[in-house]
CSV table of C-alpha atoms in Angstrom, one decimal:
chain,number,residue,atom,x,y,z
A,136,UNK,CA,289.0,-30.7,1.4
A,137,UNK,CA,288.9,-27.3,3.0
A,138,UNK,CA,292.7,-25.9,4.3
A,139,UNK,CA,292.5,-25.4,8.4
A,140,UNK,CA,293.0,-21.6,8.6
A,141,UNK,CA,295.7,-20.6,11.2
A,142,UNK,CA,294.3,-17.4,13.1
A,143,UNK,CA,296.0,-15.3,15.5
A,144,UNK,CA,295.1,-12.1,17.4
A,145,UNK,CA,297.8,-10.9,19.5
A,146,UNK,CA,299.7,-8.0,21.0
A,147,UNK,CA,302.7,-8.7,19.3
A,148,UNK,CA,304.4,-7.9,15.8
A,149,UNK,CA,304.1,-10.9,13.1
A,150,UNK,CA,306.8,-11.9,10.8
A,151,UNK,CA,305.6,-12.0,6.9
A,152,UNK,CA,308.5,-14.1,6.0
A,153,UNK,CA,307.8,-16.5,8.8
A,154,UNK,CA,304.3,-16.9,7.6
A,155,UNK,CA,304.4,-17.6,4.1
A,156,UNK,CA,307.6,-20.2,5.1
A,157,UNK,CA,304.8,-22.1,7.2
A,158,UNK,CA,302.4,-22.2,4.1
A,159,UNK,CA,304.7,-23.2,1.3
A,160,UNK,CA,308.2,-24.9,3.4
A,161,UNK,CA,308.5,-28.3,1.9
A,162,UNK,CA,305.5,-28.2,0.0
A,163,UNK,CA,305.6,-29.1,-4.0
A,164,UNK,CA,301.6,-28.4,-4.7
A,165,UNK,CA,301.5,-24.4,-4.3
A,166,UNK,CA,301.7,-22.5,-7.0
A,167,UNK,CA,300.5,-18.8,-5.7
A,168,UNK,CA,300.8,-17.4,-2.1
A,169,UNK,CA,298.8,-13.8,-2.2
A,170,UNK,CA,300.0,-11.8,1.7
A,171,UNK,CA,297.9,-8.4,2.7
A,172,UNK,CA,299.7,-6.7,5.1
A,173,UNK,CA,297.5,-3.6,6.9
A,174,UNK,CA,300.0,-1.2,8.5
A,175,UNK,CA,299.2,2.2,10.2
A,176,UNK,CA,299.8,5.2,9.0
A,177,UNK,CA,300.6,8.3,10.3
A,178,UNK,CA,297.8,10.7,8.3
A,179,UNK,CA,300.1,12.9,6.7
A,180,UNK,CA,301.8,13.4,10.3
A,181,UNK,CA,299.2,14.0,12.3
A,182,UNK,CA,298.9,10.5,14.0
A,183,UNK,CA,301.2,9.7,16.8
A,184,UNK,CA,299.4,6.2,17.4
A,185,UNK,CA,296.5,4.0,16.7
A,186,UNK,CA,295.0,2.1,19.8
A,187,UNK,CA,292.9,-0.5,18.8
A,188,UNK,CA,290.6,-2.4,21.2
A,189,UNK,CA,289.0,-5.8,20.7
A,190,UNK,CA,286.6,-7.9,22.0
A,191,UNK,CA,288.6,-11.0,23.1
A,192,UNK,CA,287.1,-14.5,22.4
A,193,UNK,CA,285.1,-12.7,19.8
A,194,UNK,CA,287.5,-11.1,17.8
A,195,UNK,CA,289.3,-15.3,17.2
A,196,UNK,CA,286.1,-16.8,16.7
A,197,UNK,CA,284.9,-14.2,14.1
A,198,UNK,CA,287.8,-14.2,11.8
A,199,UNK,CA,287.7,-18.0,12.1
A,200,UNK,CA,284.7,-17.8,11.1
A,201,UNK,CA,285.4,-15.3,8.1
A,202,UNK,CA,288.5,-17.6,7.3
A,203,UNK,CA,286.4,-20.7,7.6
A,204,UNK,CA,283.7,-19.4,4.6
A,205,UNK,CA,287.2,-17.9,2.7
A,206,UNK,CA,288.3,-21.5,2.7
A,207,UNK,CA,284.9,-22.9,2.1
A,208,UNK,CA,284.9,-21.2,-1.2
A,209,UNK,CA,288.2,-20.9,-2.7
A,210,UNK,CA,290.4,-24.0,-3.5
A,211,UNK,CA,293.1,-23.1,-1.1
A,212,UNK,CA,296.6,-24.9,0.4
A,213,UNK,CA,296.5,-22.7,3.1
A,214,UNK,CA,295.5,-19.5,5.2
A,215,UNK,CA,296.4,-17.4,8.2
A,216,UNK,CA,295.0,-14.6,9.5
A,217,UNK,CA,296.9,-12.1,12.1
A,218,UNK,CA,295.3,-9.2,13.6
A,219,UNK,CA,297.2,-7.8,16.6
A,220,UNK,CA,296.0,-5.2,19.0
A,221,UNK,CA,296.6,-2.7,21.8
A,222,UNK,CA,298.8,0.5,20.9
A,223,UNK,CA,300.6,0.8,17.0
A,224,UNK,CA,302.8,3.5,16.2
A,225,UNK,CA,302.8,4.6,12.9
A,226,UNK,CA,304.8,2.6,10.2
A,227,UNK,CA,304.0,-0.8,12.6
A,228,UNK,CA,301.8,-3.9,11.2
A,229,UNK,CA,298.1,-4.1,11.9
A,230,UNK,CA,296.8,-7.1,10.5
A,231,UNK,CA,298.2,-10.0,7.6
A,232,UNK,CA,296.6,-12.4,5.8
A,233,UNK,CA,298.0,-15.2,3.8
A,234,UNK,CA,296.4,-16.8,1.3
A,235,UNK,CA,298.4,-19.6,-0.5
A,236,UNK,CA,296.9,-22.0,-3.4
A,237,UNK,CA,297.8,-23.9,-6.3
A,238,UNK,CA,296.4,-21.2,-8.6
A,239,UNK,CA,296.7,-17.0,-8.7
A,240,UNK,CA,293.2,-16.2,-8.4
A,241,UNK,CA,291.9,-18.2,-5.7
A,242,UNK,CA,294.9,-16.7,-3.3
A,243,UNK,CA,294.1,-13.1,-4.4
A,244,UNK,CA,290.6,-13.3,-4.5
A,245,UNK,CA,290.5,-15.2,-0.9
A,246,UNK,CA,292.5,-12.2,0.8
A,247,UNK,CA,291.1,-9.6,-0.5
A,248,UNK,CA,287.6,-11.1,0.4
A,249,UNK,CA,289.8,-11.9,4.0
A,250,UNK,CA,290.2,-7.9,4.1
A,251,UNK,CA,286.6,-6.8,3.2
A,252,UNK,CA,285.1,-8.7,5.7
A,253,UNK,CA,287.2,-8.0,8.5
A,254,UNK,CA,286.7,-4.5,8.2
A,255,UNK,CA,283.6,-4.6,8.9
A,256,UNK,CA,282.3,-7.7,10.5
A,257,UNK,CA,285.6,-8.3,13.1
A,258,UNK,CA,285.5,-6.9,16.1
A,259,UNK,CA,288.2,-4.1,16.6
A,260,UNK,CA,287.5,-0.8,17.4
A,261,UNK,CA,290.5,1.8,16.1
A,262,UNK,CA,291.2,5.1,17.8
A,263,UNK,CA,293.2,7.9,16.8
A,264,UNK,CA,296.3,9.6,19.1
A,265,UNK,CA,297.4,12.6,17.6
A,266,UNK,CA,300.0,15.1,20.0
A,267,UNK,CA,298.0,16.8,22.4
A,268,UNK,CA,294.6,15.7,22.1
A,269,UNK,CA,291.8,13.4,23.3
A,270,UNK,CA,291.9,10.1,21.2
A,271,UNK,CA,289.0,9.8,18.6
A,272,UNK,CA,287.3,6.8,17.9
A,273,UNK,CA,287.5,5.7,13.7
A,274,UNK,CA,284.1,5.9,12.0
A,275,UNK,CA,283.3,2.6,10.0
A,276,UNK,CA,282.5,4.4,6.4
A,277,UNK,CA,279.6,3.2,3.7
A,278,UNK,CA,282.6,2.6,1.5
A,279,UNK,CA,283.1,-0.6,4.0
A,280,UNK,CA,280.2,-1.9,4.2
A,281,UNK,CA,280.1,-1.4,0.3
A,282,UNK,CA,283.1,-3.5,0.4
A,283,UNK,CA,281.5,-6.2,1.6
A,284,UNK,CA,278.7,-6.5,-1.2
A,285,UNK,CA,281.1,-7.2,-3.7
A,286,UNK,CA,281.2,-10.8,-2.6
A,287,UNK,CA,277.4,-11.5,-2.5
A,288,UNK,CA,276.1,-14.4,-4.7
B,119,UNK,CA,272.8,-11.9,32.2
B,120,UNK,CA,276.7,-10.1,31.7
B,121,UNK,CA,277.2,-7.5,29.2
B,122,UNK,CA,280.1,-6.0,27.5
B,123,UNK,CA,280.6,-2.6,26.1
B,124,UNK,CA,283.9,-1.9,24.0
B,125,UNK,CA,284.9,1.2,22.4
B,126,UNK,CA,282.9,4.3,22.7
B,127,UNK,CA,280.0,2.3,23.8
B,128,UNK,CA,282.1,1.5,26.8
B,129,UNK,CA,283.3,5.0,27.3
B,130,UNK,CA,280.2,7.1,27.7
B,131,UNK,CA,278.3,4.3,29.7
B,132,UNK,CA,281.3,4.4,31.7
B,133,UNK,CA,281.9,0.9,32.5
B,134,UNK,CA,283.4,-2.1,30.7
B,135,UNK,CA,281.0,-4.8,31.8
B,136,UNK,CA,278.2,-5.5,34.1
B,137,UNK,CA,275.4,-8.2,35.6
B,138,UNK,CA,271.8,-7.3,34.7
B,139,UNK,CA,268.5,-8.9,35.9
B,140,UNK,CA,266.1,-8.0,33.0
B,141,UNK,CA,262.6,-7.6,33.1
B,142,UNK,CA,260.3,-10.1,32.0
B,143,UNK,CA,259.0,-7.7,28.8
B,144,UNK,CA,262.3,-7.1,27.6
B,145,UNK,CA,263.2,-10.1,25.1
B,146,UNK,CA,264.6,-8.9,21.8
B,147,UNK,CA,267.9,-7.0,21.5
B,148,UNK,CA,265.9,-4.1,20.3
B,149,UNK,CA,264.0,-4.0,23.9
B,150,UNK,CA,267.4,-4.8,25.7
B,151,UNK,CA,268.6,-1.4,24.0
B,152,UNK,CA,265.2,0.5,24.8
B,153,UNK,CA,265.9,-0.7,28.5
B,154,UNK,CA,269.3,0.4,28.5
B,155,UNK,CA,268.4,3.8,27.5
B,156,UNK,CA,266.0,4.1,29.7
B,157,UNK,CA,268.4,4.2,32.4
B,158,UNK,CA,269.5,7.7,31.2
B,159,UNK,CA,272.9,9.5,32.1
B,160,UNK,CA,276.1,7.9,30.4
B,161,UNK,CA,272.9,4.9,28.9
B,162,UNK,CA,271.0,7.2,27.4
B,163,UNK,CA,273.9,9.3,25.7
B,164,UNK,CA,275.5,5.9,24.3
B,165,UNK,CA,272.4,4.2,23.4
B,166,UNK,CA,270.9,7.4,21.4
B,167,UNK,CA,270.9,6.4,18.1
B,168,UNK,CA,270.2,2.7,18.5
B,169,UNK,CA,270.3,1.8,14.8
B,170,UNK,CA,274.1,2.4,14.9
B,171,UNK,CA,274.8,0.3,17.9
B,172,UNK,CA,276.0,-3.7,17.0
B,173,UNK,CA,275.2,-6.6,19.2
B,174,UNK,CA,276.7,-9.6,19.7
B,175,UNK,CA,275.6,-12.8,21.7
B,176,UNK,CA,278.2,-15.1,22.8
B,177,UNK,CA,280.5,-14.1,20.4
B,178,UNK,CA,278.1,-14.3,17.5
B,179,UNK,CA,277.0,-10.9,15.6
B,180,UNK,CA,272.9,-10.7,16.1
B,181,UNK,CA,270.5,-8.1,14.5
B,182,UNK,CA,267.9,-6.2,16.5
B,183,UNK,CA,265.0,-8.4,16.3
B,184,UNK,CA,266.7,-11.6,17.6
B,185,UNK,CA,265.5,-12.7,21.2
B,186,UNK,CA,267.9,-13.0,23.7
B,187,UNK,CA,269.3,-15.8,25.0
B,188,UNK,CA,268.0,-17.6,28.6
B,189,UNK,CA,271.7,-16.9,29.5
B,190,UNK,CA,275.3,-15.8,28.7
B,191,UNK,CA,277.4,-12.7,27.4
B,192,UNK,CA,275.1,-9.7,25.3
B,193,UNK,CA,278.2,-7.1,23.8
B,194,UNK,CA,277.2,-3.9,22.5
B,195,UNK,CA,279.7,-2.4,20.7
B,196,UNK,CA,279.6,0.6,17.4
B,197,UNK,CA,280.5,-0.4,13.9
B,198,UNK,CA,283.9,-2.2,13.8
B,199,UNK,CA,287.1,-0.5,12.2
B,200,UNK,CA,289.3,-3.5,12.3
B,201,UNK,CA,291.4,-4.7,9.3
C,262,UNK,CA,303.4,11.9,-8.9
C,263,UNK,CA,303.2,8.2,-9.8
C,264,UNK,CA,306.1,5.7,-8.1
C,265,UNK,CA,309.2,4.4,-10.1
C,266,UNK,CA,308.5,1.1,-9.8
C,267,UNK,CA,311.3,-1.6,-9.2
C,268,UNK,CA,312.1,-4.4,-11.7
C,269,UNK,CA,314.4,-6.9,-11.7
C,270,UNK,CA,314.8,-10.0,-14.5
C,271,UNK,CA,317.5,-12.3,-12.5
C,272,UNK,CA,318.7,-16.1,-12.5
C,273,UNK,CA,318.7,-16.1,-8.4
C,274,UNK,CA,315.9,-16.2,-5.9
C,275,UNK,CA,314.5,-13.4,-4.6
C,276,UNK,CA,313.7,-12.4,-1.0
C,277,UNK,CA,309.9,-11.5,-0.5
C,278,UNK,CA,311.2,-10.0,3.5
C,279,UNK,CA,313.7,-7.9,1.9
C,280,UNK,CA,311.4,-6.9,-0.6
C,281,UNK,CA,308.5,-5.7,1.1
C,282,UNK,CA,310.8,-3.9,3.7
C,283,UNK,CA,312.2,-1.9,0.5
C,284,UNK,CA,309.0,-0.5,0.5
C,285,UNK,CA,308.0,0.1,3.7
C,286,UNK,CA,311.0,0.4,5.7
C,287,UNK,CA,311.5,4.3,7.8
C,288,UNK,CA,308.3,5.4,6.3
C,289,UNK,CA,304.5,6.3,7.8
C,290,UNK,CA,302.4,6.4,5.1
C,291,UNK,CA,302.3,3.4,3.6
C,292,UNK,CA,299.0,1.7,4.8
C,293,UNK,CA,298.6,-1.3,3.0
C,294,UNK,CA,301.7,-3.9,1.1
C,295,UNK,CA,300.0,-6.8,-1.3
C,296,UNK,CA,302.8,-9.6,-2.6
C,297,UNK,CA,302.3,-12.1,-4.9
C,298,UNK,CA,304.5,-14.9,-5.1
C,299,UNK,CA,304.3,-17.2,-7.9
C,300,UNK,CA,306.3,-21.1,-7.0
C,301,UNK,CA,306.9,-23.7,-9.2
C,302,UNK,CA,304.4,-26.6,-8.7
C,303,UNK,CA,305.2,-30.3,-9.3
C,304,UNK,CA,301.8,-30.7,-11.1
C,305,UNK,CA,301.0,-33.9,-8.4
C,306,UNK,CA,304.5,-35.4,-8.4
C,307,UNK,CA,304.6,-35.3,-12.5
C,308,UNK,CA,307.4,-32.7,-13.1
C,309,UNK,CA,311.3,-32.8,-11.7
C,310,UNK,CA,311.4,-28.9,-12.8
C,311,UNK,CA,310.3,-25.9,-15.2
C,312,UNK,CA,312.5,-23.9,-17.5
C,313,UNK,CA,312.1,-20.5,-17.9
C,314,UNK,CA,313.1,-19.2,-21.6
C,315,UNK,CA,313.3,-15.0,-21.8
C,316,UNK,CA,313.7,-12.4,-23.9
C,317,UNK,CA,316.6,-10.7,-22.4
C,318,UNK,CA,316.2,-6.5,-23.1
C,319,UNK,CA,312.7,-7.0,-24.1
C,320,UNK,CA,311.5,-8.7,-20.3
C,321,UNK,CA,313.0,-5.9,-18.4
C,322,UNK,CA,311.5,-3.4,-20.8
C,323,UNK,CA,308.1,-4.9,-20.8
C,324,UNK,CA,308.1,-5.8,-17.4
C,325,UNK,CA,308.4,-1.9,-16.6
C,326,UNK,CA,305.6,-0.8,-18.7
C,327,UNK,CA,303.1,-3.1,-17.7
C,328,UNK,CA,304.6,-1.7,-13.9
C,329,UNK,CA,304.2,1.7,-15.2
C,330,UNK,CA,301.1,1.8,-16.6
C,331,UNK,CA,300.0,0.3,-13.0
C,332,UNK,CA,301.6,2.9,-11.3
C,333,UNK,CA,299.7,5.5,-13.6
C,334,UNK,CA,296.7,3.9,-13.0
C,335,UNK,CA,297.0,3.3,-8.9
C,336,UNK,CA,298.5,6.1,-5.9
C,337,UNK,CA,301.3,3.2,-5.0
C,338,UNK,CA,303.5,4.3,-2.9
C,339,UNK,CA,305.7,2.1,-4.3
C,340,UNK,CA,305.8,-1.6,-7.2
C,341,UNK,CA,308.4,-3.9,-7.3
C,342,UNK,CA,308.2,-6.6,-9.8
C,343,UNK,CA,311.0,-9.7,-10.0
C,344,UNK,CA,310.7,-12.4,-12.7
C,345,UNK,CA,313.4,-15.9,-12.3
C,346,UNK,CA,314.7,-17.8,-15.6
C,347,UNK,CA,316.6,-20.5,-15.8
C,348,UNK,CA,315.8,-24.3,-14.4
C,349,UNK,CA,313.3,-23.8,-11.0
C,350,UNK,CA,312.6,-26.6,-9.2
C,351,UNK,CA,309.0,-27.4,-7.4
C,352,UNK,CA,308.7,-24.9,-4.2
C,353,UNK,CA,311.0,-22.3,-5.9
C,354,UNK,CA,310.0,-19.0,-6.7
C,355,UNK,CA,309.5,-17.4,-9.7
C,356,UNK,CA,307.7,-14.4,-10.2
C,357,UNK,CA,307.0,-11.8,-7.3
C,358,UNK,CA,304.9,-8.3,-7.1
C,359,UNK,CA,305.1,-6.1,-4.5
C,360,UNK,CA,302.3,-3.6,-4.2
C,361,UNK,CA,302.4,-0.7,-1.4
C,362,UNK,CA,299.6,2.0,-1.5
C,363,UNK,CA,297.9,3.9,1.3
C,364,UNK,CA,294.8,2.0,1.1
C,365,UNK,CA,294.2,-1.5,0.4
C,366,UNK,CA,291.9,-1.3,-2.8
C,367,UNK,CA,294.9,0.3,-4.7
C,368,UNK,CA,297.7,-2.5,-3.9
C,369,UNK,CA,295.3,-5.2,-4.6
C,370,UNK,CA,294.5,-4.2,-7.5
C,371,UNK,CA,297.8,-3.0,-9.0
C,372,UNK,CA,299.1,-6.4,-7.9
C,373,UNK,CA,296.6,-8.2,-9.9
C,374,UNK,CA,296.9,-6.5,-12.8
C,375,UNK,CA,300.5,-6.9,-12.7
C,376,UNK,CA,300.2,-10.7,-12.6
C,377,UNK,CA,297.6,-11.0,-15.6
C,378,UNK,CA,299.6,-8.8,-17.8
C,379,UNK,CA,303.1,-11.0,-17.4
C,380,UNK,CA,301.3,-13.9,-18.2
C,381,UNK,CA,300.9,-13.0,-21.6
C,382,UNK,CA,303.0,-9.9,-22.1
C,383,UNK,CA,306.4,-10.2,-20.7
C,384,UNK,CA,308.3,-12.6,-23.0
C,385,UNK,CA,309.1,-15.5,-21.0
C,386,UNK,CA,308.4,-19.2,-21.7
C,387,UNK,CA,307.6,-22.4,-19.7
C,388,UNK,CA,309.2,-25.7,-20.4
C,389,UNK,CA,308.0,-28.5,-18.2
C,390,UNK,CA,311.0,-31.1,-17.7
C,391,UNK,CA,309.4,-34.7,-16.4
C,392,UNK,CA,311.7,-37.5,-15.6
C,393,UNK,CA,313.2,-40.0,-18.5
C,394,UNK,CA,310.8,-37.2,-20.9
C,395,UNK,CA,312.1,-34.7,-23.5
C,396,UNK,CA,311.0,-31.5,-22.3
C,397,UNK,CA,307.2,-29.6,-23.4
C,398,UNK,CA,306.5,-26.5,-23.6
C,399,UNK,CA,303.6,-24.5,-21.9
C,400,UNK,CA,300.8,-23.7,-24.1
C,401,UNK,CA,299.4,-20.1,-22.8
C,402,UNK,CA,295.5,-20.5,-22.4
C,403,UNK,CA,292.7,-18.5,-23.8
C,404,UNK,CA,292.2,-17.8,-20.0
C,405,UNK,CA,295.4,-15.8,-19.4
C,406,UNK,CA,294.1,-13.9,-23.1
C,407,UNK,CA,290.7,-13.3,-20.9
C,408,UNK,CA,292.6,-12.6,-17.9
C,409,UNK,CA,294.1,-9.2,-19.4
C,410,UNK,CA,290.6,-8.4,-20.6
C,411,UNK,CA,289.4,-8.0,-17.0
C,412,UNK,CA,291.4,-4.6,-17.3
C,413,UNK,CA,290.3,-2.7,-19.8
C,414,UNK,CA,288.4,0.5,-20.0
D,155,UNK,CA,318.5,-7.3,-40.1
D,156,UNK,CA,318.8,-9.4,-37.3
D,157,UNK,CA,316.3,-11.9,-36.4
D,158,UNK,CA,316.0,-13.1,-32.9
D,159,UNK,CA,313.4,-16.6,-32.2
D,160,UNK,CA,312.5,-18.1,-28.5
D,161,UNK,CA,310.9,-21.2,-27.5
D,162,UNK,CA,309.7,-23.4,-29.9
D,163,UNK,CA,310.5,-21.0,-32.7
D,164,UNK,CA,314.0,-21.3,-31.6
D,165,UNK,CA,313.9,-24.8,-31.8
D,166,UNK,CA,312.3,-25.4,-35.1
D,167,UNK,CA,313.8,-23.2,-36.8
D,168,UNK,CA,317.2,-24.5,-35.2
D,169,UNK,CA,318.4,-21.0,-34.5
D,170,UNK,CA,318.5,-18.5,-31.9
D,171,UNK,CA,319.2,-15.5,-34.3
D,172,UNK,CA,320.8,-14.7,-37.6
D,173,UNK,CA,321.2,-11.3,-40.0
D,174,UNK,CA,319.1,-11.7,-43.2
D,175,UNK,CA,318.2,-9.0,-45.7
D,176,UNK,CA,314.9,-8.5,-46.9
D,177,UNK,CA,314.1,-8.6,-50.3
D,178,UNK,CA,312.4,-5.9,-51.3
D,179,UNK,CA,308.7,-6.9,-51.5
D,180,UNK,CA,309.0,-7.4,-47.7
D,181,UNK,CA,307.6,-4.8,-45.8
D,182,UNK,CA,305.3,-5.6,-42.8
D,183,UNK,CA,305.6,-8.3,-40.2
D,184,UNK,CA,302.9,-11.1,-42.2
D,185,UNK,CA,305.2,-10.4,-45.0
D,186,UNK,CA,308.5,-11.2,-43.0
D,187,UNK,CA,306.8,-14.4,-41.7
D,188,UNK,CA,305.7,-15.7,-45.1
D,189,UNK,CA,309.0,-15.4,-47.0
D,190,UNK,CA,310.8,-16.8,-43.5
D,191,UNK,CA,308.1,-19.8,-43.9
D,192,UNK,CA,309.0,-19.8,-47.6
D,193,UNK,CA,312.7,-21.2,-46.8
D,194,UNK,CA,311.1,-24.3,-46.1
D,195,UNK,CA,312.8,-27.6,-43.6
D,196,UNK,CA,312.3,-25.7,-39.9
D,197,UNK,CA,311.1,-22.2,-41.0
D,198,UNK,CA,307.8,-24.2,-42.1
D,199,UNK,CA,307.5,-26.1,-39.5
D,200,UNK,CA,307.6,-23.2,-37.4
D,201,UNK,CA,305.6,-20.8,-39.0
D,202,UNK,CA,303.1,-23.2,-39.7
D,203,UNK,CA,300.3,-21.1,-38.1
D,204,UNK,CA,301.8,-17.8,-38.7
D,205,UNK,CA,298.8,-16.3,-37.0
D,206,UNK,CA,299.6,-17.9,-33.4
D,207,UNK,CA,303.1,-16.2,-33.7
D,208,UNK,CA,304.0,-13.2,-31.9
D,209,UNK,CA,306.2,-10.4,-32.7
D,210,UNK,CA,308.1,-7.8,-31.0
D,211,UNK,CA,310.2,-5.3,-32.9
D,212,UNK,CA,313.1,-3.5,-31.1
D,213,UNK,CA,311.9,-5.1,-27.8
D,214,UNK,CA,308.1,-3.9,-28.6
D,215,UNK,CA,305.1,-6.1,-29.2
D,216,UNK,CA,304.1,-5.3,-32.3
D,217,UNK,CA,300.9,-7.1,-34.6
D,218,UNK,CA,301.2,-8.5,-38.0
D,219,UNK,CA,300.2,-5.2,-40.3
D,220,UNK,CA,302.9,-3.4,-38.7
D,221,UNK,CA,305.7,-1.8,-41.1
D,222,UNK,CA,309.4,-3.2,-40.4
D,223,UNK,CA,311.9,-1.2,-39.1
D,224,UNK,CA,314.4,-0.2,-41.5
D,225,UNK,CA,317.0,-1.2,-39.2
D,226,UNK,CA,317.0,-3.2,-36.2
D,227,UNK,CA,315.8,-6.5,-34.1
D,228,UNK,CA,312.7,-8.7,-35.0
D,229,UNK,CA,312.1,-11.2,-32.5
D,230,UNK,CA,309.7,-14.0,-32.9
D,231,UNK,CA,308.5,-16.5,-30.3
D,232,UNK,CA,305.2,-18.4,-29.5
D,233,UNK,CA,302.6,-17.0,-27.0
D,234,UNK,CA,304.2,-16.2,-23.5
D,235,UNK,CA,303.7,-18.0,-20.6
D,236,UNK,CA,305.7,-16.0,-17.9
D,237,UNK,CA,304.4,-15.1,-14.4
């Protein structure tokens, strides 16, 4: 049967250790626990923050969704999905996935198809604050929607 | 029916959400759009280049030719840059 | 320049928060951090523990060429690869990659690799201990042989 | 030279290392496993399929063709099953 992915869009910072504790703590069966963590960067100094806005309701139901085909497909134990929001200084978290299962290449594969498909298909919009300017909207690149083909079948 | 408008979307129509009455020969999100544009000003600047602009209907990503629905939430938005 | 990855052959457990923060910690342009954690299963309630055999010289050595021929291969920011030995019990840890790169593409992939080639490069072995049984060894698969395969070019 | 053995290697052979020297017809790797096998008792037993054993030299994989070192540590141990 499936895993019920945990998924969590929030304001605040996440705690890695905390979330691959929930997925393998006391458990016996998993034998691979794959984590993405997505963190901002500051552009070779240039950025002083990333803002990202979401579309709340949207933005849980989506990834759900994405996490619901992710588990769908890949024999997994377990999966959670974080994405926060609002303002993210550089060196800050953005987004985690978990993937845990009793084999290696059903946890990688699952986050990194986790990953592809939020780029593109969650809604969050990321803008750009560098010192003494207007903030610039982030434009979605081919390379992400190329991204996403990978997993076609 | 409401609709949503995030990101820069949101920014050059200049409001975050709003009620609409449609006419009766709008019915596909591509005639929602053309409507929308049609309004000119901060509409017409957001709404230029249609084909970029996502849609999503109650929380569910739709493309162009889908009809709207009788009732609910219509959110255009650009290309996400989540993740 | 390529990183100087991090490797460590040890009898204790590791800590994957400690880790990652190793690599990410006071800096800005690190954009993306994928972990692999491998755990000891109990193969559905079968085994009481595994033993881990190495080679001791020879696993830290080949540990940090596989690592360094990923960090030729990827722009890491930074790899850090731990391998256990001794007696692990089912829910311990025993193998962990830490991949930090700007983008994501780079630290998935690196960790991957990592993980195919210690499966059937870095000398360690598997004993599976089962209650009231004399212990068996792990037969490697022609899968983890394929696995490596995935990789070359 | 010292011989080093892991795993089931070790434990056929009853062993974990020991210092032999080579007779002189011994110069690759296939020819260090045949004489070993030669002994007889565990060494036969072990290198019963001399093909499925691997082979590092000085802490290097190396394959069966390969020259021996003329000093140094051969290690030999059954496929690995780290990670």
């Amino acid at each position: 049967m499936a895993c019920v992915p945990l998924v969590h869009v929030q304001a605040g910072d996440f705690s890695l250790a905390e979330e691959v504790r929930r997925l393998t703590g006391g458990r016996r069966d998993v034998g691979a626990v794959v984590t993405f963590t997505g963190l901002c960067r500051d552009e070779g100094g240039r950025l002083d923050a990333l803002e990202l806005e979401h579309y709340p309701g949207m933005a849980e139901a989506e990834i759900g969704r994405i996490a619901a085909e992710a588990a769908g497909r890949w024999p997994l134990t377990g999966l959670t999905v974080i994405h926060r929001f609002g303002r993210i200084a550089p060196g800050e978290n953005i987004v985690l996935v978990v993937a845990a299962a009793s084999h290696r290449r059903a946890a990688f594969e699952a986050a990194d198809f986790l990953m592809d498909f939020l780029k593109s298909r969650a809604p969050f919009w990321k803008k750009e604050h560098a010192a003494g300017e207007a903030g610039v909207w982030v434009e979605a690149t081919e390379k992400d929607r190329d991204d996403m083909k990978r997993w076609q079948r | 029916m409401k609709l949503v408008y995030f990101a820069w979307v949101r920014e050059r129509i200049g409001r975050a959400e709003e009620e609409v009455a449609l006419p009766s020969g709008v019915r596909t999100v591509a005639d929602l759009l053309g409507w929308l544009a049609g309004r000119g000003g901060g509409y017409a600047i957001a709404l230029e280049h249609a084909e970029a602009i996502r849609v999503a209907v109650n929380h569910e990503h739709v493309d162009h030719a889908a009809l709207l629905p009788g009732d609910g939430e219509v959110a255009l938005f650009p290309p996400m840059t989540g993740g």
